[in-house]
Amino acid sequence: QVQLVESGGGLVHPGGSLTLSCAASGNTWSITSMGWYRQAPGKQRELVAAISSGGNTNYADSVKGRFTISRDNAKRTVYLQMNSLKPEDTAVYYCNVQRLGRPGSWGQGTQVTVSS
């Protein structure tokens, strides 16, 4: 019902920046929120940032002040601007979409590697 295409991952040095994009297609009219999760090897998947249809945002404490989530309603796309990246940010990042009264949808994941 909702397809998510993620892009923007890659390899960066500590202190560098990346911007992730997630474009939604399909039945997107009922989306209530979009967000980014990440999962590092051997660790639980965790919420990084989320933005509601009304524009409210929330962030994990570990990324506050460094990451910014935003959206482009016309393009049905959510972005995650990541600055001052740390090795601890290395993970597979997954886009998540929640729809009113429906199960959530997940992207395929994009690898972010922060290494010196």
PDB file of C-alpha atoms in Angstrom:
ATOM      1  CA  GLN A   1       0.000   0.000   0.000  1.00  0.00           C
ATOM      2  CA  VAL A   2       2.877   2.361   0.786  1.00  0.00           C
ATOM      3  CA  GLN A   3       6.271   1.890  -0.809  1.00  0.00           C
ATOM      4  CA  LEU A   4       9.336   3.608   0.610  1.00  0.00           C
ATOM      5  CA  VAL A   5      12.525   4.306  -1.321  1.00  0.00           C
ATOM      6  CA  GLU A   6      15.514   5.369   0.753  1.00  0.00           C
ATOM      7  CA  SER A   7      18.705   6.986  -0.448  1.00  0.00           C
ATOM      8  CA  GLY A   8      21.647   9.020   0.793  1.00  0.00           C
ATOM      9  CA  GLY A   9      23.616   6.553   2.860  1.00  0.00           C
ATOM     10  CA  GLY A  10      27.334   6.148   2.513  1.00  0.00           C
ATOM     11  CA  LEU A  11      30.737   6.349   4.130  1.00  0.00           C
ATOM     12  CA  VAL A  12      31.847   9.534   5.882  1.00  0.00           C
ATOM     13  CA  HIS A  13      34.569  10.602   8.281  1.00  0.00           C
ATOM     14  CA  PRO A  14      33.740  11.570  11.860  1.00  0.00           C
ATOM     15  CA  GLY A  15      32.414  15.110  11.912  1.00  0.00           C
ATOM     16  CA  GLY A  16      31.034  14.806   8.409  1.00  0.00           C
ATOM     17  CA  SER A  17      27.473  15.106   7.190  1.00  0.00           C
ATOM     18  CA  LEU A  18      24.952  13.067   5.253  1.00  0.00           C
ATOM     19  CA  THR A  19      21.350  13.625   4.277  1.00  0.00           C
ATOM     20  CA  LEU A  20      19.009  10.668   3.973  1.00  0.00           C
ATOM     21  CA  SER A  21      15.872  10.776   1.849  1.00  0.00           C
ATOM     22  CA  CYS A  22      12.795   8.593   1.947  1.00  0.00           C
ATOM     23  CA  ALA A  23      10.197   8.949  -0.786  1.00  0.00           C
ATOM     24  CA  ALA A  24       6.764   7.449  -0.199  1.00  0.00           C
ATOM     25  CA  SER A  25       4.450   6.280  -2.938  1.00  0.00           C
ATOM     26  CA  GLY A  26       1.157   4.455  -3.115  1.00  0.00           C
ATOM     27  CA  ASN A  27      -1.675   5.277  -0.744  1.00  0.00           C
ATOM     28  CA  THR A  28       0.020   8.099   1.133  1.00  0.00           C
ATOM     29  CA  TRP A  29      -2.966  10.324   1.942  1.00  0.00           C
ATOM     30  CA  SER A  30      -3.498   8.814   5.392  1.00  0.00           C
ATOM     31  CA  ILE A  31       0.095   9.050   6.643  1.00  0.00           C
ATOM     32  CA  THR A  32       0.179  10.289  10.230  1.00  0.00           C
ATOM     33  CA  SER A  33       3.931  10.293  10.760  1.00  0.00           C
ATOM     34  CA  MET A  34       7.230   9.439   9.134  1.00  0.00           C
ATOM     35  CA  GLY A  35      10.454   8.657  10.868  1.00  0.00           C
ATOM     36  CA  TRP A  36      13.891   7.158  10.836  1.00  0.00           C
ATOM     37  CA  TYR A  37      15.095   4.202  12.848  1.00  0.00           C
ATOM     38  CA  ARG A  38      18.525   2.653  12.913  1.00  0.00           C
ATOM     39  CA  GLN A  39      19.993  -0.693  13.809  1.00  0.00           C
ATOM     40  CA  ALA A  40      23.645  -1.414  14.419  1.00  0.00           C
ATOM     41  CA  PRO A  41      25.039  -4.966  14.378  1.00  0.00           C
ATOM     42  CA  GLY A  42      24.148  -6.773  17.580  1.00  0.00           C
ATOM     43  CA  LYS A  43      21.894  -3.968  18.778  1.00  0.00           C
ATOM     44  CA  GLN A  44      18.179  -3.291  18.929  1.00  0.00           C
ATOM     45  CA  ARG A  45      16.496  -1.130  16.342  1.00  0.00           C
ATOM     46  CA  GLU A  46      15.983   2.327  17.811  1.00  0.00           C
ATOM     47  CA  LEU A  47      14.064   5.447  16.910  1.00  0.00           C
ATOM     48  CA  VAL A  48      16.282   8.236  15.614  1.00  0.00           C
ATOM     49  CA  ALA A  49      13.764  10.918  14.670  1.00  0.00           C
ATOM     50  CA  ALA A  50      10.128  11.243  13.691  1.00  0.00           C
ATOM     51  CA  ILE A  51       7.859  13.924  12.286  1.00  0.00           C
ATOM     52  CA  SER A  52       4.076  13.954  12.403  1.00  0.00           C
ATOM     53  CA  SER A  53       1.736  15.103   9.665  1.00  0.00           C
ATOM     54  CA  GLY A  54       1.281  18.276  11.691  1.00  0.00           C
ATOM     55  CA  GLY A  55       5.010  18.970  11.774  1.00  0.00           C
ATOM     56  CA  ASN A  56       5.785  17.928  15.333  1.00  0.00           C
ATOM     57  CA  THR A  57       9.184  16.307  15.730  1.00  0.00           C
ATOM     58  CA  ASN A  58      10.978  14.182  18.265  1.00  0.00           C
ATOM     59  CA  TYR A  59      14.540  12.922  18.439  1.00  0.00           C
ATOM     60  CA  ALA A  60      16.586  10.379  20.268  1.00  0.00           C
ATOM     61  CA  ASP A  61      18.711  12.010  22.949  1.00  0.00           C
ATOM     62  CA  SER A  62      21.849  10.739  21.239  1.00  0.00           C
ATOM     63  CA  VAL A  63      21.180  12.777  18.084  1.00  0.00           C
ATOM     64  CA  LYS A  64      19.588  15.944  19.448  1.00  0.00           C
ATOM     65  CA  GLY A  65      21.373  19.019  18.191  1.00  0.00           C
ATOM     66  CA  ARG A  66      23.064  17.081  15.382  1.00  0.00           C
ATOM     67  CA  PHE A  67      20.246  15.603  13.293  1.00  0.00           C
ATOM     68  CA  THR A  68      17.254  17.359  11.761  1.00  0.00           C
ATOM     69  CA  ILE A  69      14.188  15.663  10.320  1.00  0.00           C
ATOM     70  CA  SER A  70      12.101  17.479   7.734  1.00  0.00           C
ATOM     71  CA  ARG A  71       9.498  16.766   5.089  1.00  0.00           C
ATOM     72  CA  ASP A  72       8.401  17.848   1.644  1.00  0.00           C
ATOM     73  CA  ASN A  73       4.662  17.302   1.449  1.00  0.00           C
ATOM     74  CA  ALA A  74       4.446  17.819  -2.307  1.00  0.00           C
ATOM     75  CA  LYS A  75       7.068  15.149  -2.931  1.00  0.00           C
ATOM     76  CA  ARG A  76       5.885  12.881  -0.106  1.00  0.00           C
ATOM     77  CA  THR A  77       9.458  12.733   1.072  1.00  0.00           C
ATOM     78  CA  VAL A  78      11.055  12.848   4.490  1.00  0.00           C
ATOM     79  CA  TYR A  79      14.679  13.815   5.045  1.00  0.00           C
ATOM     80  CA  LEU A  80      17.176  13.277   7.802  1.00  0.00           C
ATOM     81  CA  GLN A  81      20.007  15.793   7.840  1.00  0.00           C
ATOM     82  CA  MET A  82      22.851  14.334   9.868  1.00  0.00           C
ATOM     83  CA  ASN A  83      25.672  16.606  10.981  1.00  0.00           C
ATOM     84  CA  SER A  84      28.676  16.071  13.234  1.00  0.00           C
ATOM     85  CA  LEU A  85      28.511  12.357  12.610  1.00  0.00           C
ATOM     86  CA  LYS A  86      30.155  10.014  15.073  1.00  0.00           C
ATOM     87  CA  PRO A  87      31.315   6.408  14.701  1.00  0.00           C
ATOM     88  CA  GLU A  88      28.485   5.493  17.059  1.00  0.00           C
ATOM     89  CA  ASP A  89      26.042   6.619  14.359  1.00  0.00           C
ATOM     90  CA  THR A  90      27.133   3.737  12.136  1.00  0.00           C
ATOM     91  CA  ALA A  91      24.067   1.614  11.424  1.00  0.00           C
ATOM     92  CA  VAL A  92      21.501   0.650   8.860  1.00  0.00           C
ATOM     93  CA  TYR A  93      18.915   3.413   8.772  1.00  0.00           C
ATOM     94  CA  TYR A  94      15.299   2.509   8.047  1.00  0.00           C
ATOM     95  CA  CYS A  95      12.501   4.805   7.008  1.00  0.00           C
ATOM     96  CA  ASN A  96       9.169   4.183   8.716  1.00  0.00           C
ATOM     97  CA  VAL A  97       5.712   5.406   7.790  1.00  0.00           C
ATOM     98  CA  GLN A  98       2.625   5.178   9.955  1.00  0.00           C
ATOM     99  CA  ARG A  99      -0.869   5.444   8.510  1.00  0.00           C
ATOM    100  CA  LEU A 100      -4.123   6.151  10.282  1.00  0.00           C
ATOM    101  CA  GLY A 101      -5.523   2.857  11.525  1.00  0.00           C
ATOM    102  CA  ARG A 102      -3.073   0.777   9.484  1.00  0.00           C
ATOM    103  CA  PRO A 103       0.136  -1.162  10.141  1.00  0.00           C
ATOM    104  CA  GLY A 104       3.372   0.689   9.665  1.00  0.00           C
ATOM    105  CA  SER A 105       5.557   0.374   6.587  1.00  0.00           C
ATOM    106  CA  TRP A 106       9.331   0.092   6.406  1.00  0.00           C
ATOM    107  CA  GLY A 107      11.936   0.917   3.832  1.00  0.00           C
ATOM    108  CA  GLN A 108      14.656  -1.506   2.834  1.00  0.00           C
ATOM    109  CA  GLY A 109      17.335   0.303   4.828  1.00  0.00           C
ATOM    110  CA  THR A 110      20.377   2.318   3.841  1.00  0.00           C
ATOM    111  CA  GLN A 111      23.839   1.870   5.320  1.00  0.00           C
ATOM    112  CA  VAL A 112      25.530   4.770   7.083  1.00  0.00           C
ATOM    113  CA  THR A 113      29.146   4.192   8.038  1.00  0.00           C
ATOM    114  CA  VAL A 114      31.161   6.752  10.002  1.00  0.00           C
ATOM    115  CA  SER A 115      34.821   5.838  10.119  1.00  0.00           C
ATOM    116  CA  SER A 116      38.187   7.541  10.196  1.00  0.00           C
TER     117      SER A 116
END
